[in-house]
Amino acid sequence: MIPDDEFIQTKNVPGPTKEEVRCLVMCKANISSQDTVVDVGCGSGGLTLESAQRALNVIAFDKNPEAIDLTRKNLEKHGLTSKVQLLEGDALQVLEGINSFDVILVGGSSGDLPLIIKQGYEKLKENGRIVITSILLETRVEAVNAIKNIGLVPDVIEVTIAKGKITERGTMMMGRNPITIISAVKV
Amino acid sequence: MIPDDEFIQTKNVPGPTKEEVRCLVMCKANISSQDTVVDVGCGSGGLTLESAQRALNVIAFDKNPEAIDLTRKNLEKHGLTSKVQLLEGDALQVLEGINSFDVILVGGSSGDLPLIIKQGYEKLKENGRIVITSILLETRVEAVNAIKNIGLVPDVIEVTIAKGKITERGTMMMGRNPITIISAVKV
Amino acid sequence: MIPDDEFIQTKNVPGPTKEEVRCLVMCKANISSQDTVVDVGCGSGGLTLESAQRALNVIAFDKNPEAIDLTRKNLEKHGLTSKVQLLEGDALQVLEGINSFDVILVGGSSGDLPLIIKQGYEKLKENGRIVITSILLETRVEAVNAIKNIGLVPDVIEVTIAKGKITERGTMMMGRNPITIISAVKV
Amino acid sequence: MIPDDEFIQTKNVPGPTKEEVRCLVMCKANISSQDTVVDVGCGSGGLTLESAQRALNVIAFDKNPEAIDLTRKNLEKHGLTSKVQLLEGDALQVLEGINSFDVILVGGSSGDLPLIIKQGYEKLKENGRIVITSILLETRVEAVNAIKNIGLVPDVIEVTIAKGKITERGTMMMGRNPITIISAVKV
C-alpha cells in the first residue's frame, strides 16, 4: 500500500483514507488488471491511486474541484495519471454518463448515498463489486438498506485501528476514527 | 461523572482522563465513603476529583509540580480541596511515607510501575483495590505481571471508545486512544 | 458492580448486560438515592439490579415473561426485590400507566424505539436522564434521531471492550460485541 | 481474499486467521510473484494459502502435525499445493535449514518469538518484510522489542473488527478478538 505520508494533503479536502482502510477496501473490491473501477467522491485520491495500481482504468469524480485538483497532484506524484479519468461534478449526474464497470467505490455521499448505490448497481457488471466506506452512523444504515433493497446481503465490517507510536517511554497506541465498510457482489 | 470540559487543562500536563474511562476506573475501584484512596500520578486530577467525590479522603501525588498545581486548581474549581492531600514527589518515596489505604489508583508510572504495584499492594488493606490505567503496550504487560507476582489474577479490560460528534451531515464517530485497565482485589 | 457470573442466566433471555457496559450506563444515568428509574426491556435484569442498588425505586418491564421471571430470580438472589416493581407487557402500554420518573433506561426495543423515547421523555422529570443501549446499527440511528426530534443533543459513545483471559501462554484478549450508548438530559 | 467459511476447520487447530486480518497481513507483507515466503506456525493455513496465491513459493511449518495435515487439506481444496513446502517441526530448527527469503510471517510463537524474529531477520533478503500477528498482550511487546533490537522501527497496528450479522431485527455487530500486527522492512 502507499504509505499515508506519501500523499499530498490540503486543509480543505479530507483524507487520504488511511493505509489500513485502503487495504481492506481493496480486498473487498478484489480488483483485477482487466477491471474498470469507478471511485465516487475521490477526495485526496487515496482509493483512486490504489485502484489505479490494480485496475485497467479508473474513473474518479468529486463535486469539490479542490479534491479533483488534489487527486490529480497525487496521481502525478505517483506516476498513475494515465489510467485515471478525473471528473468534477455531482455523483448522480456523472454516473449517468458512464457505461458499465466492474467495481464501484463510494466514499463521499452528500446525502445521495441510496441513489448512488442504486444507480451504481444498475451499471455494475455481473460479479461486479460495490464497496462503501462510511464514517457516519447514519450512512452506515443507509448503505445497508440500499444494498438490501437491491436484493443482496451486505457484508458489513466495522474497523477500529489503533496505531503504535514508538516513544522513549514505550509504544503509545493512538486511536483512529472507526470506519464501517459495507460491500456486496452483484449476482 | 464530571464532564471532560469542566476540567481546567494546560499544555504540559496530560489528561484529564476521559469521562468514560474515569467511570470504568471508579467502578473497578468501588470506592465507599469510608475509604482512603491513593492516586499515583494524578496528572490533571481527573481521577483525584472523582475519588474525592466518593471517598473519605484522598492522597494524590505526582512528580511534576505543574500537575500538582493543575490538580489543585481543578479541586478548587469543584469545591473538593478539603478531602485531598496533594504531594509533589517520586511515587515510591511518597508511598514509603503513607500508611495503609483502601484503594490505590496508578496512572502515571515513569518506569517504576512494577515496584509501585508491589509497594502499593503491601500497604493495601484487606479487600482493598488496585487499579492501573495503561496507554502503553509495555506497561500493560508490566501491570499484569506485577499483579500475578503478588499472587492475584488480574482483571484486564481494553477499552476503545468512539464519541459521536453531531454534525449537519450526521453523527461522526471520533476515535479515542484505547486504554487498558488492569485491576485486582487484595484477598 | 455485580460481577457477570453472579447473574442467573437462561438460554432464552439475552444478557445480562456486561459489567463494564452496566458501569457506563450507570454513569450516564447518574442515579441518586431519591430517584425513580424505569427500565424498559429488562432482559436478565442486569440494569434493573444496578439501578435498584442506587435508586429509591425501580419499575422494570419486558414483554417476554421469561425475562420477567429471570429478573425476579436475579433480584431475589441479590436481595433487591423490595425496591423493584416488575411488569410484563408491551413497553408503550406499560409506559402509558406510569407517572413521572427521573431516569429511563431503554435496552430492548422491538421496533418501537422512537415512540418509547418520545413517550418516555414526556414523562421524564426536569433534569431527568434517558439512556439507550443499542447493539444494532439501525437502532443507534433511531435513538440519535429520536433524541434530536425531542430537541436535545444526544451524547453518543460506541464502546468496544476486550477482556483479558489469563492463560499459561499469556493474556489473551477476548473481544466483545461493540455497544452504543446514546443518552441525554432533559432540560 | 478466500472467505473464512471456505477453509476446512478442525477442533484442535486454531484459525483460520479471519479474512480481514489476512487482508491486512498481506498488505503489510507486500508479496510479489517473485517472492519466497516463510510462514511460521501455519495453523489452519489461512496465511499459507493467501501467500501461495501471491508468491513464487511458500515454506510453511508448524510443530503440530494436525496443523500440517489441515493446511495440506486446505491447500488441496484450493488447488495451491504445488507452490507450498510443508514441514512439521520446531520453528527455530526448521528456520536453521532454510536459505534466504523475501517475507517471513510469524503467527504461532510457542515462547520463542524473540529468537524466531532474530533468526528470521538474519535470513531475510534486503527489503524483505517481517510480519507478526499477536493475540496475547505479552507477545505484542516481545515482537516490538525484538524488532527494535534488530535496529528497526516497528509498524504496530491494533485491529478490532466487528462483523455485521444481518437479522430480521437489524444489523447486529458481532465483536471479534482484537489482534495486533507488528511489521518491519529490512533495510
XYZ file of C-alpha atoms in Angstrom:
748
model
C 0.000 0.000 0.000
C 1.061 3.602 -0.499
C 2.132 4.991 2.920
C -0.180 7.677 4.325
C 2.561 10.287 4.359
C 3.327 9.893 0.658
C 0.068 11.590 -0.197
C -0.007 15.343 -0.717
C -2.650 16.747 1.615
C -4.524 20.019 1.832
C -6.589 21.628 4.520
C -9.920 21.665 2.675
C -10.021 18.107 1.399
C -10.491 15.185 3.753
C -8.252 12.139 3.576
C -6.408 10.324 2.326
C -8.163 7.214 3.544
C -5.666 5.596 5.936
C -3.423 2.815 4.652
C -5.156 0.042 6.580
C -8.620 1.096 5.458
C -7.452 1.353 1.845
C -6.065 -2.145 2.242
C -9.392 -3.540 3.451
C -11.357 -1.701 0.757
C -9.020 -3.110 -1.901
C -9.557 -6.643 -0.544
C -13.317 -6.253 -0.641
C -13.125 -4.675 -4.134
C -10.963 -7.543 -5.449
C -9.747 -5.520 -8.447
C -8.140 -7.375 -11.365
C -5.974 -5.928 -14.114
C -8.911 -6.118 -16.554
C -11.287 -4.135 -14.355
C -12.806 -0.710 -14.761
C -13.232 0.996 -11.394
C -15.472 3.925 -10.543
C -14.459 5.978 -7.500
C -17.301 8.191 -6.228
C -16.112 11.068 -4.058
C -12.376 10.648 -4.613
C -11.309 13.214 -2.004
C -7.497 13.176 -1.729
C -7.285 10.276 -4.133
C -6.350 7.534 -1.653
C -8.585 4.894 -3.162
C -8.140 6.306 -6.675
C -4.396 5.675 -6.576
C -4.718 2.200 -5.075
C -7.303 1.333 -7.726
C -5.109 2.713 -10.485
C -2.285 0.410 -9.393
C -4.534 -2.633 -9.806
C -7.150 -1.887 -12.491
C -7.240 -1.432 -16.257
C -8.653 2.056 -15.798
C -10.325 4.234 -13.202
C -12.997 6.893 -13.421
C -12.876 9.121 -10.338
C -15.085 12.048 -9.514
C -15.851 14.543 -6.810
C -18.113 17.559 -6.648
C -15.331 19.529 -4.962
C -12.872 20.985 -7.534
C -10.151 21.112 -4.859
C -10.489 17.357 -4.419
C -10.131 16.817 -8.159
C -7.055 19.016 -8.160
C -5.539 17.226 -5.181
C -6.231 13.763 -6.604
C -4.556 14.868 -9.843
C -1.462 16.005 -7.945
C -1.292 12.734 -6.058
C -1.687 10.739 -9.270
C 1.135 12.752 -10.831
C 3.385 12.252 -7.822
C 2.982 8.502 -8.092
C 3.019 8.293 -11.905
C -0.526 6.995 -12.172
C -2.280 9.662 -14.265
C -2.508 7.672 -17.494
C -5.018 5.175 -16.151
C -7.358 7.642 -14.491
C -10.114 9.854 -15.839
C -10.931 12.661 -13.403
C -14.314 14.346 -13.490
C -15.681 17.186 -11.421
C -19.381 17.040 -10.749
C -22.366 15.660 -8.954
C -22.133 11.908 -8.423
C -25.539 11.044 -9.842
C -25.060 13.158 -12.948
C -21.598 11.805 -13.648
C -22.758 8.205 -13.094
C -25.500 8.866 -15.658
C -22.882 9.338 -18.355
C -20.786 6.277 -17.590
C -21.226 2.838 -19.110
C -20.789 -0.394 -17.224
C -17.907 -1.087 -14.822
C -16.578 -3.865 -12.585
C -16.147 -2.067 -9.291
C -17.722 0.965 -7.701
C -16.217 2.531 -4.600
C -18.369 5.028 -2.708
C -16.677 7.256 -0.193
C -18.279 10.645 -0.290
C -22.032 10.685 -0.293
C -23.514 14.166 0.144
C -26.894 12.775 1.052
C -27.416 10.874 -2.173
C -25.964 7.588 -0.931
C -29.020 5.375 -1.506
C -29.483 6.711 -5.041
C -25.783 6.402 -5.829
C -25.830 2.789 -4.703
C -28.969 2.043 -6.685
C -27.776 3.735 -9.858
C -24.232 2.396 -9.478
C -25.513 -1.113 -9.018
C -27.527 -0.970 -12.233
C -24.399 -0.213 -14.226
C -22.288 -2.792 -12.429
C -21.328 -5.860 -14.488
C -22.215 -9.313 -13.246
C -19.898 -10.345 -10.394
C -19.042 -6.676 -10.013
C -18.314 -5.326 -6.539
C -19.729 -2.338 -4.687
C -17.797 -1.106 -1.664
C -18.977 1.759 0.551
C -16.913 3.320 3.321
C -18.846 5.183 5.958
C -17.809 7.335 8.892
C -21.277 8.487 9.898
C -23.719 6.409 11.959
C -26.458 7.362 9.509
C -24.762 6.473 6.231
C -23.888 3.001 7.528
C -27.571 2.233 7.820
C -28.384 3.905 4.510
C -25.779 1.741 2.804
C -27.006 -1.463 4.441
C -30.594 -0.688 3.484
C -29.705 0.287 -0.065
C -27.828 -2.992 -0.565
C -30.758 -4.941 0.876
C -33.174 -3.075 -1.418
C -31.148 -4.281 -4.376
C -31.803 -7.796 -3.135
C -28.317 -8.595 -1.839
C -26.976 -9.432 1.604
C -24.406 -6.786 2.556
C -21.058 -7.681 4.066
C -20.620 -5.216 6.947
C -17.423 -4.717 8.921
C -16.673 -2.061 11.433
C -12.963 -1.402 11.648
C -11.188 0.215 14.562
C -7.459 0.682 14.176
C -5.009 1.999 16.737
C -1.514 2.781 15.540
C 1.540 2.406 17.743
C 3.653 5.492 18.229
C 7.141 4.475 19.281
C 8.275 6.796 22.076
C 11.062 6.694 24.623
C 8.604 5.581 27.283
C 7.109 2.829 25.145
C 4.583 2.096 22.441
C 1.698 4.514 22.735
C -1.443 3.316 20.962
C -3.074 6.179 19.074
C -6.743 5.665 18.232
C -8.208 6.321 14.811
C -11.793 7.039 13.921
C -13.731 3.817 13.390
C -14.923 3.231 9.863
C -17.555 0.891 8.502
C -17.093 -0.883 5.179
C -20.258 -2.178 3.523
C -19.878 -4.303 0.412
C -21.668 -6.691 -1.895
C -21.065 -8.677 -5.057
C -23.576 -8.462 -7.930
C -25.056 -11.842 -8.717
C -19.212 11.991 36.279
C -17.599 15.389 35.847
C -17.771 16.338 32.132
C -14.389 16.435 30.387
C -14.703 20.111 29.557
C -15.239 21.135 33.168
C -11.598 20.408 33.927
C -9.038 23.160 33.609
C -6.336 21.941 31.253
C -2.788 23.024 30.485
C -0.387 22.242 27.706
C 2.268 20.462 29.760
C 0.122 18.114 31.785
C -1.668 15.175 30.167
C -5.330 14.474 30.821
C -7.798 14.679 32.280
C -8.647 11.031 31.912
C -11.776 10.984 29.734
C -15.180 10.730 31.389
C -15.885 7.166 30.257
C -12.501 5.891 31.416
C -12.913 7.643 34.781
C -16.283 5.937 35.036
C -14.806 2.479 34.450
C -11.898 3.107 36.836
C -14.360 4.202 39.529
C -16.410 1.015 39.019
C -13.319 -1.167 39.351
C -12.135 0.857 42.389
C -15.532 0.501 44.092
C -14.869 3.413 46.477
C -17.056 3.773 49.576
C -17.493 6.847 51.756
C -15.208 5.306 54.400
C -12.297 4.690 52.054
C -8.878 6.243 51.823
C -7.717 6.449 48.213
C -4.175 6.916 46.941
C -3.825 8.384 43.445
C -0.363 7.841 41.963
C 0.451 10.234 39.139
C -2.554 12.489 39.436
C -1.881 14.484 36.244
C -4.766 16.910 35.687
C -6.656 15.473 38.634
C -9.354 13.577 36.732
C -9.295 10.529 38.976
C -8.424 12.605 42.055
C -11.639 14.586 41.776
C -13.802 11.558 41.097
C -12.244 9.791 44.084
C -12.745 12.850 46.291
C -16.457 12.816 45.462
C -16.735 9.234 46.724
C -14.070 8.636 49.400
C -13.391 9.721 52.961
C -10.080 11.187 51.878
C -7.603 11.082 49.024
C -3.829 11.301 48.881
C -2.720 12.307 45.392
C 0.794 12.811 44.151
C 2.789 13.495 41.035
C 6.459 14.166 40.397
C 5.533 17.034 38.098
C 4.877 20.262 40.077
C 2.708 21.564 37.232
C 0.443 18.526 37.642
C 0.131 19.203 41.375
C -0.721 22.808 40.629
C -3.281 21.869 37.991
C -4.924 19.233 40.184
C -5.198 21.848 42.959
C -6.908 24.273 40.599
C -9.348 21.609 39.465
C -10.099 20.625 43.066
C -10.749 24.263 43.892
C -12.993 24.741 40.880
C -15.161 21.820 42.004
C -15.010 22.541 45.747
C -13.204 19.327 46.596
C -9.962 20.522 48.207
C -10.831 19.665 51.788
C -10.709 15.921 51.255
C -7.472 15.769 49.293
C -3.820 15.855 50.354
C -1.585 16.819 47.431
C 2.074 15.814 47.432
C 4.780 16.517 44.914
C 7.410 13.841 44.630
C 8.595 10.480 43.422
C 5.895 7.815 43.704
C 7.987 5.252 45.548
C 9.277 7.764 48.074
C 5.856 9.223 48.753
C 4.301 5.758 49.081
C 7.014 4.977 51.669
C 5.593 7.633 53.976
C 1.923 6.648 53.720
C 0.117 4.208 55.978
C -2.496 1.748 54.807
C -5.292 2.629 52.392
C -8.298 1.021 50.709
C -7.717 1.868 47.075
C -4.664 2.675 45.009
C -5.026 4.113 41.521
C -1.937 4.082 39.332
C -1.947 6.242 36.256
C 1.493 7.664 35.741
C 4.322 5.218 36.020
C 7.689 6.675 34.988
C 9.248 3.253 34.671
C 8.657 2.226 38.273
C 5.308 0.563 37.666
C 6.172 -2.938 38.960
C 7.677 -1.508 42.158
C 4.780 0.876 42.684
C 2.337 -2.001 42.366
C 4.367 -4.185 44.731
C 4.842 -1.483 47.356
C 1.300 -0.186 46.988
C -0.100 -3.655 47.390
C 1.756 -4.177 50.661
C 0.068 -1.136 52.164
C -3.332 -2.001 50.789
C -5.910 -3.137 53.353
C -7.612 -6.490 53.015
C -10.275 -6.327 50.254
C -8.503 -3.216 49.013
C -8.473 -2.497 45.290
C -5.600 -1.684 42.971
C -6.473 -0.188 39.592
C -3.901 0.620 36.916
C -4.649 2.510 33.701
C -2.201 1.991 30.891
C -1.824 3.593 27.498
C 1.463 1.910 26.544
C 1.751 -1.639 25.195
C 4.633 -2.229 27.591
C 3.060 -1.057 30.846
C 0.006 -3.241 30.251
C 2.235 -6.295 30.444
C 4.226 -4.906 33.385
C 0.997 -4.376 35.299
C -0.344 -7.845 34.501
C 2.939 -9.436 35.558
C 3.214 -7.383 38.745
C -0.316 -8.398 39.768
C 0.489 -12.033 39.035
C 3.702 -11.780 41.071
C 1.642 -10.660 44.056
C -0.289 -13.897 43.661
C -3.516 -12.456 42.269
C -5.363 -12.929 38.990
C -5.625 -9.555 37.281
C -8.846 -8.315 35.723
C -7.789 -6.884 32.351
C -10.009 -4.845 30.050
C -9.039 -2.994 26.968
C -11.392 -0.130 26.313
C -11.918 1.581 22.978
C -14.361 4.451 22.942
C -15.535 6.438 19.953
C -17.526 9.564 20.645
C -20.234 10.814 18.338
C -19.856 14.331 17.007
C -23.218 15.673 15.932
C -22.761 17.457 12.604
C -25.141 18.669 9.922
C -24.262 15.685 7.766
C -24.767 13.167 10.583
C -23.135 11.562 13.585
C -19.399 11.341 13.003
C -17.697 8.812 15.261
C -14.425 10.209 16.611
C -11.958 7.606 17.843
C -10.136 7.874 21.143
C -6.903 6.228 22.153
C -7.532 2.736 23.538
C -6.718 2.314 27.197
C -6.179 -0.806 29.259
C -7.430 -1.047 32.830
C -5.774 -3.699 34.999
C -7.209 -4.311 38.443
C -7.239 -6.701 41.364
C -8.749 -7.056 44.812
C -6.482 -7.918 47.760
C -7.553 -11.168 49.378
C -20.656 -3.571 40.030
C -22.198 -7.017 40.252
C -19.858 -9.496 38.511
C -21.251 -11.001 35.295
C -21.124 -14.524 36.654
C -23.250 -13.673 39.676
C -26.306 -13.349 37.476
C -28.519 -16.365 36.874
C -28.785 -16.835 33.138
C -31.118 -18.768 30.863
C -30.959 -19.768 27.257
C -33.947 -17.790 26.019
C -33.223 -14.425 27.590
C -30.332 -12.271 26.399
C -27.890 -10.708 28.844
C -27.056 -9.773 31.426
C -25.529 -6.595 30.095
C -21.796 -6.979 30.753
C -20.284 -5.388 33.849
C -18.402 -2.676 32.003
C -21.428 -1.645 29.960
C -23.602 -1.576 33.081
C -20.963 0.638 34.647
C -21.055 3.126 31.761
C -24.856 3.140 31.650
C -24.962 3.849 35.393
C -22.551 6.769 34.956
C -24.676 8.262 32.182
C -27.868 7.644 34.213
C -26.386 9.342 37.282
C -28.928 7.761 39.656
C -29.358 9.236 43.136
C -30.991 7.610 46.153
C -34.119 9.748 45.624
C -34.651 8.692 42.022
C -37.339 6.619 40.369
C -35.902 4.603 37.496
C -37.799 2.985 34.638
C -36.067 0.054 32.920
C -37.603 -0.758 29.528
C -36.823 -4.285 28.340
C -35.162 -5.570 31.483
C -33.980 -8.879 29.969
C -31.896 -10.734 32.583
C -32.143 -7.790 34.968
C -28.570 -6.528 34.685
C -29.511 -2.859 34.648
C -32.519 -3.440 36.913
C -30.301 -4.716 39.723
C -27.721 -1.982 39.323
C -30.489 0.623 39.366
C -32.084 -0.956 42.435
C -28.796 -0.612 44.291
C -28.748 3.122 43.645
C -32.347 4.364 43.292
C -35.342 4.915 45.545
C -37.363 2.544 43.420
C -37.332 0.896 40.013
C -40.097 -0.031 37.583
C -38.853 -2.699 35.176
C -40.758 -4.314 32.361
C -40.351 -6.696 29.464
C -42.778 -8.219 27.026
C -41.142 -11.615 27.491
C -42.492 -13.407 30.609
C -39.283 -15.444 30.847
C -37.337 -12.205 31.171
C -39.615 -11.043 33.987
C -39.158 -14.394 35.704
C -35.383 -14.302 35.299
C -35.112 -10.709 36.519
C -37.168 -11.671 39.577
C -34.801 -14.561 40.334
C -31.780 -12.305 39.999
C -33.366 -9.666 42.252
C -34.069 -12.362 44.841
C -30.531 -13.724 44.640
C -29.132 -10.294 45.399
C -31.791 -9.244 47.945
C -33.104 -6.388 45.836
C -36.763 -7.302 45.301
C -38.260 -4.766 47.674
C -37.332 -1.767 45.566
C -38.454 -3.107 42.214
C -41.846 -3.342 40.553
C -41.818 -5.923 37.737
C -44.367 -5.685 34.936
C -44.870 -7.922 31.959
C -46.175 -6.200 28.876
C -45.656 -4.043 25.869
C -43.360 -1.106 26.553
C -45.645 1.605 25.196
C -48.675 0.315 27.068
C -46.835 -0.028 30.342
C -45.289 3.421 29.967
C -48.808 4.784 29.480
C -49.715 3.783 33.027
C -46.655 5.176 34.767
C -46.330 8.640 36.219
C -43.196 10.729 36.088
C -39.710 9.386 36.788
C -36.100 10.575 36.967
C -34.347 8.087 34.723
C -35.432 5.903 31.848
C -33.176 3.130 30.580
C -34.059 1.616 27.221
C -32.445 -1.662 26.287
C -34.935 -3.774 24.413
C -36.803 -2.012 21.681
C -38.839 -4.347 19.478
C -39.226 -1.757 16.755
C -40.912 0.853 18.924
C -37.726 2.632 19.947
C -38.582 6.109 18.606
C -42.025 6.041 20.253
C -40.639 4.704 23.520
C -38.098 7.528 23.592
C -40.747 10.122 22.766
C -43.277 8.869 25.306
C -40.627 8.204 27.937
C -39.230 11.663 27.519
C -42.609 13.285 28.101
C -42.883 11.609 31.487
C -39.304 12.355 32.447
C -38.849 14.962 35.189
C -36.745 18.041 34.583
C -33.035 17.136 34.647
C -34.087 13.526 34.156
C -31.849 11.231 32.124
C -32.644 8.956 29.223
C -30.068 6.281 28.378
C -30.410 3.907 25.424
C -28.113 0.941 24.778
C -28.054 -0.324 21.241
C -26.423 -3.329 19.596
C -27.956 -2.879 16.158
C -26.679 -0.445 13.529
C -30.260 0.635 12.884
C -31.389 1.358 16.443
C -28.340 3.564 17.064
C -29.576 5.910 14.376
C -33.193 5.661 15.532
C -32.109 6.642 19.036
C -29.996 9.559 17.830
C -32.837 10.838 15.654
C -35.452 10.423 18.369
C -33.300 12.415 20.808
C -32.777 15.125 18.197
C -36.516 15.248 17.496
C -37.094 15.985 21.173
C -34.829 18.981 20.715
C -31.793 17.689 22.590
C -28.224 16.954 21.537
C -27.545 13.260 22.182
C -24.377 12.054 23.843
C -23.230 9.105 21.733
C -20.466 6.695 22.660
C -19.544 3.499 20.962
C -17.869 1.119 23.377
C -15.650 -1.781 22.423
C -14.326 -3.875 25.280
C -11.888 -6.765 25.095
C -11.409 -8.821 28.229
C -8.122 -10.470 29.097
C -8.207 -14.212 29.620
C -5.246 -15.275 31.707
C -3.773 -18.421 30.178
C -0.489 -20.265 30.618
C 0.775 -18.773 27.363
C -0.203 -15.231 28.299
C -3.061 -12.747 28.361
C -5.412 -13.498 25.501
C -7.694 -10.568 24.643
C -11.227 -11.774 24.008
C -13.390 -9.379 22.017
C -16.921 -8.448 22.988
C -19.676 -7.128 20.789
C -19.470 -3.352 20.470
C -22.351 -1.466 22.021
C -23.519 2.089 21.535
C -24.853 4.159 24.425
C -26.987 7.159 23.497
C -28.053 9.493 26.282
C -29.482 12.907 27.033
C -30.524 15.052 29.969
C -33.946 16.712 29.947
C -33.648 20.476 30.158
C -9.430 -12.993 -0.172
C -10.573 -16.545 0.472
C -13.821 -16.398 2.525
C -13.494 -17.695 6.086
C -16.011 -20.460 5.520
C -14.121 -21.904 2.578
C -11.433 -23.209 4.903
C -11.723 -26.711 6.324
C -11.526 -26.393 10.104
C -10.861 -28.841 12.925
C -11.325 -28.644 16.659
C -7.669 -28.928 17.661
C -6.142 -26.364 15.337
C -6.795 -22.652 15.776
C -7.809 -20.458 12.861
C -8.036 -19.789 10.085
C -6.966 -16.196 10.537
C -10.072 -14.182 9.682
C -10.410 -12.709 6.199
C -9.882 -9.095 7.252
C -6.758 -9.903 9.255
C -5.337 -11.962 6.393
C -6.014 -8.975 4.172
C -4.055 -6.615 6.436
C -1.183 -9.096 6.849
C -0.976 -9.460 3.074
C -0.826 -5.663 2.667
C 1.981 -5.386 5.203
C 3.798 -8.378 3.621
C 3.536 -6.837 0.131
C 4.204 -10.181 -1.601
C 5.222 -10.167 -5.278
C 5.123 -13.069 -7.711
C 8.903 -13.457 -7.419
C 8.929 -13.792 -3.630
C 9.703 -16.687 -1.341
C 7.541 -16.577 1.772
C 8.157 -18.366 5.074
C 5.057 -18.966 7.232
C 5.958 -19.818 10.835
C 3.155 -21.593 12.694
C 0.811 -22.122 9.783
C -2.157 -23.372 11.852
C -5.128 -23.905 9.553
C -3.218 -22.489 6.615
C -5.026 -19.168 6.321
C -1.908 -17.130 5.626
C -0.224 -20.027 3.799
C -2.964 -20.097 1.170
C -3.087 -16.332 0.740
C 0.715 -16.282 0.366
C 0.604 -19.152 -2.133
C -1.789 -17.152 -4.297
C 0.680 -14.280 -4.481
C 4.234 -15.654 -4.120
C 6.651 -17.740 -6.180
C 6.784 -20.322 -3.419
C 5.963 -20.736 0.254
C 7.633 -22.697 3.049
C 5.141 -23.277 5.871
C 5.733 -25.080 9.125
C 4.113 -25.903 12.409
C 5.153 -28.068 15.336
C 1.638 -29.525 15.461
C 1.216 -32.398 12.953
C -2.540 -31.799 12.908
C -1.906 -28.252 11.712
C 0.323 -29.535 8.922
C -2.345 -32.018 7.929
C -5.078 -29.376 7.983
C -3.038 -26.874 5.996
C -2.378 -29.592 3.398
C -6.105 -30.281 3.101
C -6.864 -26.606 2.683
C -4.143 -26.238 0.051
C -5.593 -29.212 -1.815
C -9.124 -27.824 -1.621
C -7.980 -24.582 -3.232
C -5.530 -26.127 -5.726
C -2.486 -24.473 -4.184
C -0.293 -27.423 -3.144
C 2.286 -27.114 -5.897
C 3.757 -23.872 -4.586
C 3.997 -24.843 -0.930
C 6.534 -26.903 1.023
C 5.031 -28.109 4.315
C 7.325 -29.010 7.210
C 6.477 -30.303 10.645
C 8.845 -29.236 13.370
C 10.151 -26.667 15.795
C 10.288 -23.201 14.266
C 13.898 -22.454 15.190
C 15.178 -25.795 13.903
C 13.278 -25.539 10.648
C 14.414 -21.949 10.119
C 18.007 -23.168 10.581
C 17.711 -25.293 7.440
C 16.212 -22.636 5.184
C 18.105 -20.233 2.973
C 17.145 -16.638 2.409
C 13.590 -15.479 1.735
C 11.662 -12.283 0.997
C 8.908 -12.436 3.571
C 8.511 -14.092 6.949
C 5.110 -14.323 8.606
C 5.061 -15.269 12.270
C 1.755 -16.365 13.734
C 2.420 -19.089 16.264
C 5.196 -18.424 18.674
C 5.385 -21.015 21.465
C 7.588 -18.822 23.600
C 10.383 -18.494 21.068
C 9.083 -15.354 19.427
C 12.129 -13.112 20.030
C 14.528 -15.791 18.729
C 12.321 -16.546 15.731
C 12.282 -12.862 14.833
C 16.039 -12.536 15.287
C 16.893 -15.665 13.299
C 14.246 -14.968 10.672
C 15.511 -11.468 10.202
C 19.060 -12.674 9.549
C 17.872 -14.802 6.665
C 15.608 -12.117 5.264
C 16.771 -10.543 1.978
C 17.251 -6.802 1.750
C 13.867 -5.029 1.567
C 12.340 -8.228 2.924
C 9.305 -7.954 5.215
C 8.665 -9.475 8.585
C 5.051 -9.527 9.798
C 3.997 -10.818 13.205
C 0.387 -11.307 14.290
C -0.206 -11.388 18.011
C -3.258 -12.137 20.117
C -1.524 -12.051 23.504
C -0.667 -8.876 25.407
C 2.786 -10.322 26.084
C 3.790 -11.327 22.560
C 2.910 -7.862 21.243
C 5.611 -6.405 23.439
C 8.070 -9.208 22.665
C 7.601 -8.562 18.970
C 8.030 -4.802 19.319
C 11.184 -5.261 21.386
C 12.647 -7.881 19.053
C 12.146 -5.579 16.073
C 13.746 -2.699 17.966
C 16.690 -4.924 18.930
C 17.303 -5.580 15.245
C 17.615 -1.822 14.848
C 14.332 -1.182 13.078
C 11.268 0.876 13.958
C 8.277 -1.463 14.079
C 4.967 -0.612 12.458
C 2.351 -1.533 15.067
C -1.374 -1.658 14.448
C -4.038 -2.981 16.718
C -7.043 -4.124 14.752
C -10.548 -4.549 16.132
C -13.156 -5.795 13.704
C -16.849 -6.234 14.328
C -18.808 -8.095 11.689
C -22.439 -7.319 10.916
C -24.886 -10.180 11.230
C -27.969 -9.446 9.186
C -31.020 -10.405 11.222
C -34.730 -9.671 10.948
C -34.424 -7.060 13.656
C -31.426 -5.344 12.087
C -27.669 -5.455 11.709
C -26.155 -6.915 14.845
C -22.454 -6.114 15.240
C -20.553 -9.183 16.418
C -17.191 -8.452 18.026
C -14.020 -10.313 17.144
C -10.905 -10.688 19.240
C -8.548 -7.755 18.692
C -5.285 -8.639 17.013
C -2.029 -6.736 16.810
C 0.082 -6.756 13.660
C 3.730 -5.800 14.085
C 5.825 -5.436 10.957
C 9.083 -4.076 9.610
C 11.023 -3.857 6.353
C 14.695 -4.911 6.314
C 16.912 -2.059 5.230
